[in-house]
Tab-separated table of C-alpha atoms and ligand atoms in Angstrom:
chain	number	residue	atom	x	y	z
A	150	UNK	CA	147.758	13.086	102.104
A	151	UNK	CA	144.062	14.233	102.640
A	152	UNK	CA	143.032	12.242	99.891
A	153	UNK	CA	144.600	9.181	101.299
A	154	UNK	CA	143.383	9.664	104.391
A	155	UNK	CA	139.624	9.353	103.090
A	156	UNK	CA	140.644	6.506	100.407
A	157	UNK	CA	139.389	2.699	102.397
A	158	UNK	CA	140.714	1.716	105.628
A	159	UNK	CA	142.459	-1.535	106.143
A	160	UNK	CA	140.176	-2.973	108.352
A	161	UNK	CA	137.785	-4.486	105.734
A	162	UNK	CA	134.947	-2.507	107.184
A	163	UNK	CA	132.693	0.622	105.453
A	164	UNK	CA	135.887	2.991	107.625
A	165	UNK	CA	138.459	5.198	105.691
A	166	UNK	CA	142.028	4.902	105.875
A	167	UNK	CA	142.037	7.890	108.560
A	168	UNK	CA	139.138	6.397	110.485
A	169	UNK	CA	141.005	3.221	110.605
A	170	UNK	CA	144.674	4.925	111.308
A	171	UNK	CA	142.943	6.820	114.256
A	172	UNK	CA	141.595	3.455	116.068
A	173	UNK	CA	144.389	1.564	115.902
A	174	UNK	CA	146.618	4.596	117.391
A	175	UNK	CA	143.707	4.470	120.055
A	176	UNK	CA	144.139	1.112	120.720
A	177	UNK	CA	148.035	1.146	120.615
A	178	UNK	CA	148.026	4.215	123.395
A	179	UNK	CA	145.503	2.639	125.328
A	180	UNK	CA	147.344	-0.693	125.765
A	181	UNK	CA	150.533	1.218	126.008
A	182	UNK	CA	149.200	3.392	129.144
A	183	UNK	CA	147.776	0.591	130.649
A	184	UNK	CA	151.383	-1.445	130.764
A	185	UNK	CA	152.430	2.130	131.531
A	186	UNK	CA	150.125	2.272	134.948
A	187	UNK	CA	150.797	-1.592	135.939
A	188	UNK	CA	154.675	-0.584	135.498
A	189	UNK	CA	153.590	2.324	138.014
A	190	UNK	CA	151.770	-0.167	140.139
A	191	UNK	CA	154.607	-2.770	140.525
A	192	UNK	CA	157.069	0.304	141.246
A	193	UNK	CA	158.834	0.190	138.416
A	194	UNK	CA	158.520	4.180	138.240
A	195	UNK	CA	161.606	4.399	135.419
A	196	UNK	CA	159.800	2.176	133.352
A	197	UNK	CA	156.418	4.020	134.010
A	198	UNK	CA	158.157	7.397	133.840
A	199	UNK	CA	159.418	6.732	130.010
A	200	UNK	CA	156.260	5.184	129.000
A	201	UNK	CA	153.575	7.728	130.110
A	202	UNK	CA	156.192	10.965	129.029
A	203	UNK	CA	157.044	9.334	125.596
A	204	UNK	CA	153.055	7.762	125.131
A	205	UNK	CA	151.427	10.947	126.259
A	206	UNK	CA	153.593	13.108	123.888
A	207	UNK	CA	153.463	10.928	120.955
A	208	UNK	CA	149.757	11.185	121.582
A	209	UNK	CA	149.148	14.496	121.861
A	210	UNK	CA	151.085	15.114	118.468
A	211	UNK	CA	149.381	12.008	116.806
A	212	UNK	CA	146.038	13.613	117.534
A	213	UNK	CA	146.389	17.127	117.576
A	214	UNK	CA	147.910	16.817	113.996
A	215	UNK	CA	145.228	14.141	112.999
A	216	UNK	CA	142.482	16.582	113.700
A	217	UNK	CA	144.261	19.467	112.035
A	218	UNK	CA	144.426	17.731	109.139
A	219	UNK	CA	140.855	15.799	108.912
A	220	UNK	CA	140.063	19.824	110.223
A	221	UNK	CA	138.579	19.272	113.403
A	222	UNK	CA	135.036	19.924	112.931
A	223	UNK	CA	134.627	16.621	110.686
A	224	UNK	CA	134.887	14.840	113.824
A	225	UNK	CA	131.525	16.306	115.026
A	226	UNK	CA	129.806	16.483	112.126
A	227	UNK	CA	131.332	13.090	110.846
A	228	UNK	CA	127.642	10.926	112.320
A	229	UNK	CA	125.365	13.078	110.573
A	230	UNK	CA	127.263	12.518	107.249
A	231	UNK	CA	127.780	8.919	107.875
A	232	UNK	CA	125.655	7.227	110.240
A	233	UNK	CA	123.060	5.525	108.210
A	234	UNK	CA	120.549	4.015	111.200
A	235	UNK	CA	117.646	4.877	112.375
A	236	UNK	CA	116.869	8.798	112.997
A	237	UNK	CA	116.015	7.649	116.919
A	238	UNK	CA	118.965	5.602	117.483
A	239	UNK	CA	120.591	9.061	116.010
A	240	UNK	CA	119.726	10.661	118.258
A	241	UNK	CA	118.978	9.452	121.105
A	242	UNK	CA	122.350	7.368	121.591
A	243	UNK	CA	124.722	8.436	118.876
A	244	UNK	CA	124.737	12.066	119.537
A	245	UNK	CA	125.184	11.695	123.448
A	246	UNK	CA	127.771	9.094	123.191
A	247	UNK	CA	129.920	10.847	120.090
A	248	UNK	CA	129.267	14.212	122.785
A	249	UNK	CA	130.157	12.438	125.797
A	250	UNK	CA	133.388	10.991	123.598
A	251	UNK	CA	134.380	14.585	122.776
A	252	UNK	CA	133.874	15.801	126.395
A	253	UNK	CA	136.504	13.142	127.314
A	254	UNK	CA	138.624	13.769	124.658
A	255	UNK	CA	139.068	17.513	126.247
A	256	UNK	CA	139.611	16.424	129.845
A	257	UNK	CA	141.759	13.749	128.339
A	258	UNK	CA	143.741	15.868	126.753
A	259	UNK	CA	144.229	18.091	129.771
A	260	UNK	CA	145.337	15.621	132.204
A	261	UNK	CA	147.628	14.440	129.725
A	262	UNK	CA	149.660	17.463	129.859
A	263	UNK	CA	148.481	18.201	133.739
A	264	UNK	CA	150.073	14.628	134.653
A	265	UNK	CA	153.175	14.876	132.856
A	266	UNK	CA	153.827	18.268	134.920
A	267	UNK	CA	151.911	17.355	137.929
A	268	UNK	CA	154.916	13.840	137.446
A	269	UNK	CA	158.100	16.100	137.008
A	270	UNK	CA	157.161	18.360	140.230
A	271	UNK	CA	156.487	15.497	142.440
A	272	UNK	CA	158.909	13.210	141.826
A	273	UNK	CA	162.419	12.834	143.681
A	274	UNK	CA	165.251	10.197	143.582
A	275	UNK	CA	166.411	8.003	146.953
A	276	UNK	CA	169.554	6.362	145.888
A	277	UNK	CA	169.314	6.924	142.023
A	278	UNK	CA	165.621	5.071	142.211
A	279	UNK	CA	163.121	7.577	140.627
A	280	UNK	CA	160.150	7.677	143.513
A	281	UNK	CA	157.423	10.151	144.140
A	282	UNK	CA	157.989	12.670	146.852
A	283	UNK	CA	155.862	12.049	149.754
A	284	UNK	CA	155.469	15.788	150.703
A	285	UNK	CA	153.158	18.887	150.407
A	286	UNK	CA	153.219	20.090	146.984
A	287	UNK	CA	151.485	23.294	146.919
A	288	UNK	CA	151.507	26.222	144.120
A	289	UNK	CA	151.734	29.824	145.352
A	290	UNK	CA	149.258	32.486	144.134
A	291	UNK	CA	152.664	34.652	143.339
A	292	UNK	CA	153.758	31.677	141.050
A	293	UNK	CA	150.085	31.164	139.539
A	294	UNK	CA	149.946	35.092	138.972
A	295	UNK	CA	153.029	34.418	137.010
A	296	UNK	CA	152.130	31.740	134.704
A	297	UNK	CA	149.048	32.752	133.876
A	298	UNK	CA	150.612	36.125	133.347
A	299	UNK	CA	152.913	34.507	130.707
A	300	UNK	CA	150.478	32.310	129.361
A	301	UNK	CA	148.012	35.431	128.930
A	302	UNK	CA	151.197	37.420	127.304
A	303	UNK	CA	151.661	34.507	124.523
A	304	UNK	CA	148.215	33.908	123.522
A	305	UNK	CA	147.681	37.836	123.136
A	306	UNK	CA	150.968	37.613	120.935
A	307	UNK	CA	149.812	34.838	118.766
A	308	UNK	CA	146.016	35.708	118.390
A	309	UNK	CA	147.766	39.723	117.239
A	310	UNK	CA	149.915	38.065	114.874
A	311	UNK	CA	146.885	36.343	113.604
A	312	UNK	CA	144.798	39.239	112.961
A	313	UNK	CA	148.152	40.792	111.479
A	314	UNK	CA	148.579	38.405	108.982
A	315	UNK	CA	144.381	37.153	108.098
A	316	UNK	CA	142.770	40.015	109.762
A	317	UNK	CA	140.165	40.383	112.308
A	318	UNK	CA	137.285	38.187	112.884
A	319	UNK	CA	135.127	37.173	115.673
A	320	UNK	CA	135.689	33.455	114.862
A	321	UNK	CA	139.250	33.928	115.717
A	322	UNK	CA	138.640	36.395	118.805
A	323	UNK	CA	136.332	34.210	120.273
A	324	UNK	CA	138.741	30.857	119.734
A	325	UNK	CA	141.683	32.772	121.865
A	326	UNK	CA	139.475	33.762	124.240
A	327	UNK	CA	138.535	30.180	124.810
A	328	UNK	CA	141.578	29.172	125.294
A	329	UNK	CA	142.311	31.962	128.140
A	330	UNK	CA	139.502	30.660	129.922
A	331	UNK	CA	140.049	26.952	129.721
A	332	UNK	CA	143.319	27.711	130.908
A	333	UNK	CA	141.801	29.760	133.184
A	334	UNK	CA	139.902	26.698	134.415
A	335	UNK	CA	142.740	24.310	134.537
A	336	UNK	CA	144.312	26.997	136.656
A	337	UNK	CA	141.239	26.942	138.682
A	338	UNK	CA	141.012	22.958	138.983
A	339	UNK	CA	144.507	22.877	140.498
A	340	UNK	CA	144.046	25.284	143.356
A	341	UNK	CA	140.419	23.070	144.041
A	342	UNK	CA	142.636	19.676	143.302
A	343	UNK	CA	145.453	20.687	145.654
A	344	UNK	CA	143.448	21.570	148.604
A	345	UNK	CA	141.876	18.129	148.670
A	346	UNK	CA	145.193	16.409	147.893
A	347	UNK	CA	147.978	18.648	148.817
A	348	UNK	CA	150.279	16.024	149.073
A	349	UNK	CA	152.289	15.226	146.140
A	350	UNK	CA	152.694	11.714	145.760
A	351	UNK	CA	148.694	10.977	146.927
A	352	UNK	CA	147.328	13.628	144.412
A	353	UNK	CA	149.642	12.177	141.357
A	354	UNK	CA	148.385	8.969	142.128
A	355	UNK	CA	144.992	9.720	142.545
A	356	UNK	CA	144.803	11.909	139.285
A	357	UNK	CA	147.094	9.167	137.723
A	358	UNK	CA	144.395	6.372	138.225
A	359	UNK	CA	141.655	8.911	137.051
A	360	UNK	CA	143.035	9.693	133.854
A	361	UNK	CA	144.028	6.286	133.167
A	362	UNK	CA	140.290	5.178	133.673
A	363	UNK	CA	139.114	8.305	131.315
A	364	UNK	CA	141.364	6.395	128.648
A	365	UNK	CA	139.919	3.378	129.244
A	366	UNK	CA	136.518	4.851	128.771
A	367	UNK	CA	137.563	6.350	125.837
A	368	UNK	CA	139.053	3.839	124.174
A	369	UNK	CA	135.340	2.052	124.810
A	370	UNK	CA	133.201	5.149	123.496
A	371	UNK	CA	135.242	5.370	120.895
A	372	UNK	CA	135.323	2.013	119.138
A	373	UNK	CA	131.400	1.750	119.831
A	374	UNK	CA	131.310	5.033	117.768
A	375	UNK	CA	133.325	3.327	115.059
A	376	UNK	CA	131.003	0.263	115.162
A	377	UNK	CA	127.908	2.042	115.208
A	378	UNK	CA	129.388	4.078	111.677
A	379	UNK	CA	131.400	1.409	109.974
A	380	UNK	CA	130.195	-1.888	110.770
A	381	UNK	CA	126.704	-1.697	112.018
A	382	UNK	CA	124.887	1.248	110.110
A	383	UNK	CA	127.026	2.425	107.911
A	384	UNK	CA	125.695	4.833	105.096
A	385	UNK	CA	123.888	8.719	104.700
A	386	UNK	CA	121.703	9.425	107.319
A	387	UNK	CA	117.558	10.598	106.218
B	292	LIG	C1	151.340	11.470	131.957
B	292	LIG	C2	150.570	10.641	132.544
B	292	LIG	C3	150.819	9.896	133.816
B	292	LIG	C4	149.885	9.117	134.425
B	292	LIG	C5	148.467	8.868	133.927
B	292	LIG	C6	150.482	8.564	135.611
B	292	LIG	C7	149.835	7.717	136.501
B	292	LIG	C8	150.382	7.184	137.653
B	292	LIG	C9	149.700	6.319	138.586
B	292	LIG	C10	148.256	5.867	138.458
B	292	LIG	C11	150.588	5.999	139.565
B	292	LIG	C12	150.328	5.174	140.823
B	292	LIG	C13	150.052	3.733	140.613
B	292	LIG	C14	149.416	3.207	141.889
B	292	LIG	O1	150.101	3.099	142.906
B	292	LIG	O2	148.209	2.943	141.851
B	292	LIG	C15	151.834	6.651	139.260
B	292	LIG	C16	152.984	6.544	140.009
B	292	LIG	C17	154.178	7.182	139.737
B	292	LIG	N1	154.414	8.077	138.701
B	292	LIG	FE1	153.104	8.540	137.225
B	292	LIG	N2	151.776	9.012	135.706
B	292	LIG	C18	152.047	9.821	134.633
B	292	LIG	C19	153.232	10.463	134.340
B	292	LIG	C20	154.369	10.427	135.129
B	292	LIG	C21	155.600	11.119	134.835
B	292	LIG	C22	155.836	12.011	133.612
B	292	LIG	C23	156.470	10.832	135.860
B	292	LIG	C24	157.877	11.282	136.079
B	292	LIG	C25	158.366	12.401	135.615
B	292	LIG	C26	155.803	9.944	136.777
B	292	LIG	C27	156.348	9.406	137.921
B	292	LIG	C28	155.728	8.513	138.776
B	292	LIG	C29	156.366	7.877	139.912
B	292	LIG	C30	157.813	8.097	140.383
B	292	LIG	C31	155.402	7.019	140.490
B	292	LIG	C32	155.585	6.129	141.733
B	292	LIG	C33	155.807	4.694	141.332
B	292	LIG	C34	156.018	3.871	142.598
B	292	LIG	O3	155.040	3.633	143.315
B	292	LIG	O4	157.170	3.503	142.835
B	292	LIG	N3	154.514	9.714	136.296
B	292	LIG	N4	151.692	7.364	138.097
């Protein structure tokens, strides 16, 4: 599977088969969040309901998995390797955009999940018509102690059984950790995010439109990443 991912893409350009398989899944979610949000916008909330749950899921495991596999780091390193243009254009526009593309890719990833919640606790049905509940829609500390608290519980569980089965290490201390504190910070963007909006339906639309723009953007960083490595200077850097 590894091997085929780095065999030719089918594009016809200098991209592998993974490089190729990962913008055309980027494409096909972007397109399919954007029918997903005008759904949303002509109040067709069933419609926009199954399309952002089943797109944002399907994503999450397309590119979580993706990443595993092509083992995440490539994706940073991937220019250095492969970007065959001049050392200024290097760095002075690949490495900002490919950093400003990962940045997104984080947040992106977080509001995915954030939404999908934030979409389930603010919703309510009038007359069997799925609709957003246009009330104040406020976590209390007691229940944020409480997640966090479980949250805290499982990723101490997994990082032990980790060091239990491949031993201490640093690396691995310091990954878990991370995790704790962007949790931490999600945890800490809510409270801020629900004191500005602390109405339901306004802050899940709001947030909704946001996220759907950071795809947007995405989509765009992305493929001028892919053009910049495949199509306009592709090759070994130096
Ligand atoms: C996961 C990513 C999601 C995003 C990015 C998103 C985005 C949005 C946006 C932008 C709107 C408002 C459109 C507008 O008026 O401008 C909206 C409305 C709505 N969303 Fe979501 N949403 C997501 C997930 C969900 C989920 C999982 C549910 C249900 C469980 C849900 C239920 C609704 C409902 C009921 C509306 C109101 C539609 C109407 O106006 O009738 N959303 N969403």
């Amino acid at each position: 599977m590894v091997e085929w991912l780095k065999e030719p893409g089918f594009a016809g350009t200098y991209a592998t088969m993974g490089a190729d398989i990962s913008q055309f899944m980027a494409t096909f979610f972007t397109v399919l969040f954007i029918v997903g949000f005008v759904q949303a916008r002509r109040g067709k909330a069933g419609v926009h309901h199954g399309l952002m749950l089943g797109g944002m899921t399907a994503m999450l495991a397309f590119f979580t998995s993706y990443y595993l596999f092509r083992q995440l780091g490539v994706l940073a390193f991937e220019g250095k390797e492969g970007f065959g243009g001049p050392k200024d254009l290097y760095e002075n526009v690949f490495v900002p955009l490919l950093t400003f593309h990962i940045l997104l890719v984080i947040i992106g990833l977080i509001m995915a999940i954030y939404m999908i919640v934030l979409g389930f606790r603010a919703q309510t049905f009038v007359a069997g018509r799925r609709m957003l509940r246009d009330a104040v829609l406020q976590t209390t500390w007691k229940r944020i102690g409480i997640v966090f608290g479980i949250l805290t519980t499982v990723v101490l569980l997994l990082f032990l059984s980790r060091v239990a089965m491949a031993g201490f290490s640093l690396g691995k201390l310091s990954v878990y950790l991370g995790l704790l504190i962007l949790a931490g910070l999600v945890f800490g963007f809510e409270i801020t995010i629900q004191r500005i909006w602390p109405n339901g339906e306004r802050r899940h639309r709001v947030l909704g439109r946001f996220t759907v723009a950071i795809y947007c953007i995405l989509f765009v960083t992305g493929s001028i990443t892919y053009t910049m490595l495949y199509i306009l200077y592709p090759g070994k850097i130096g």
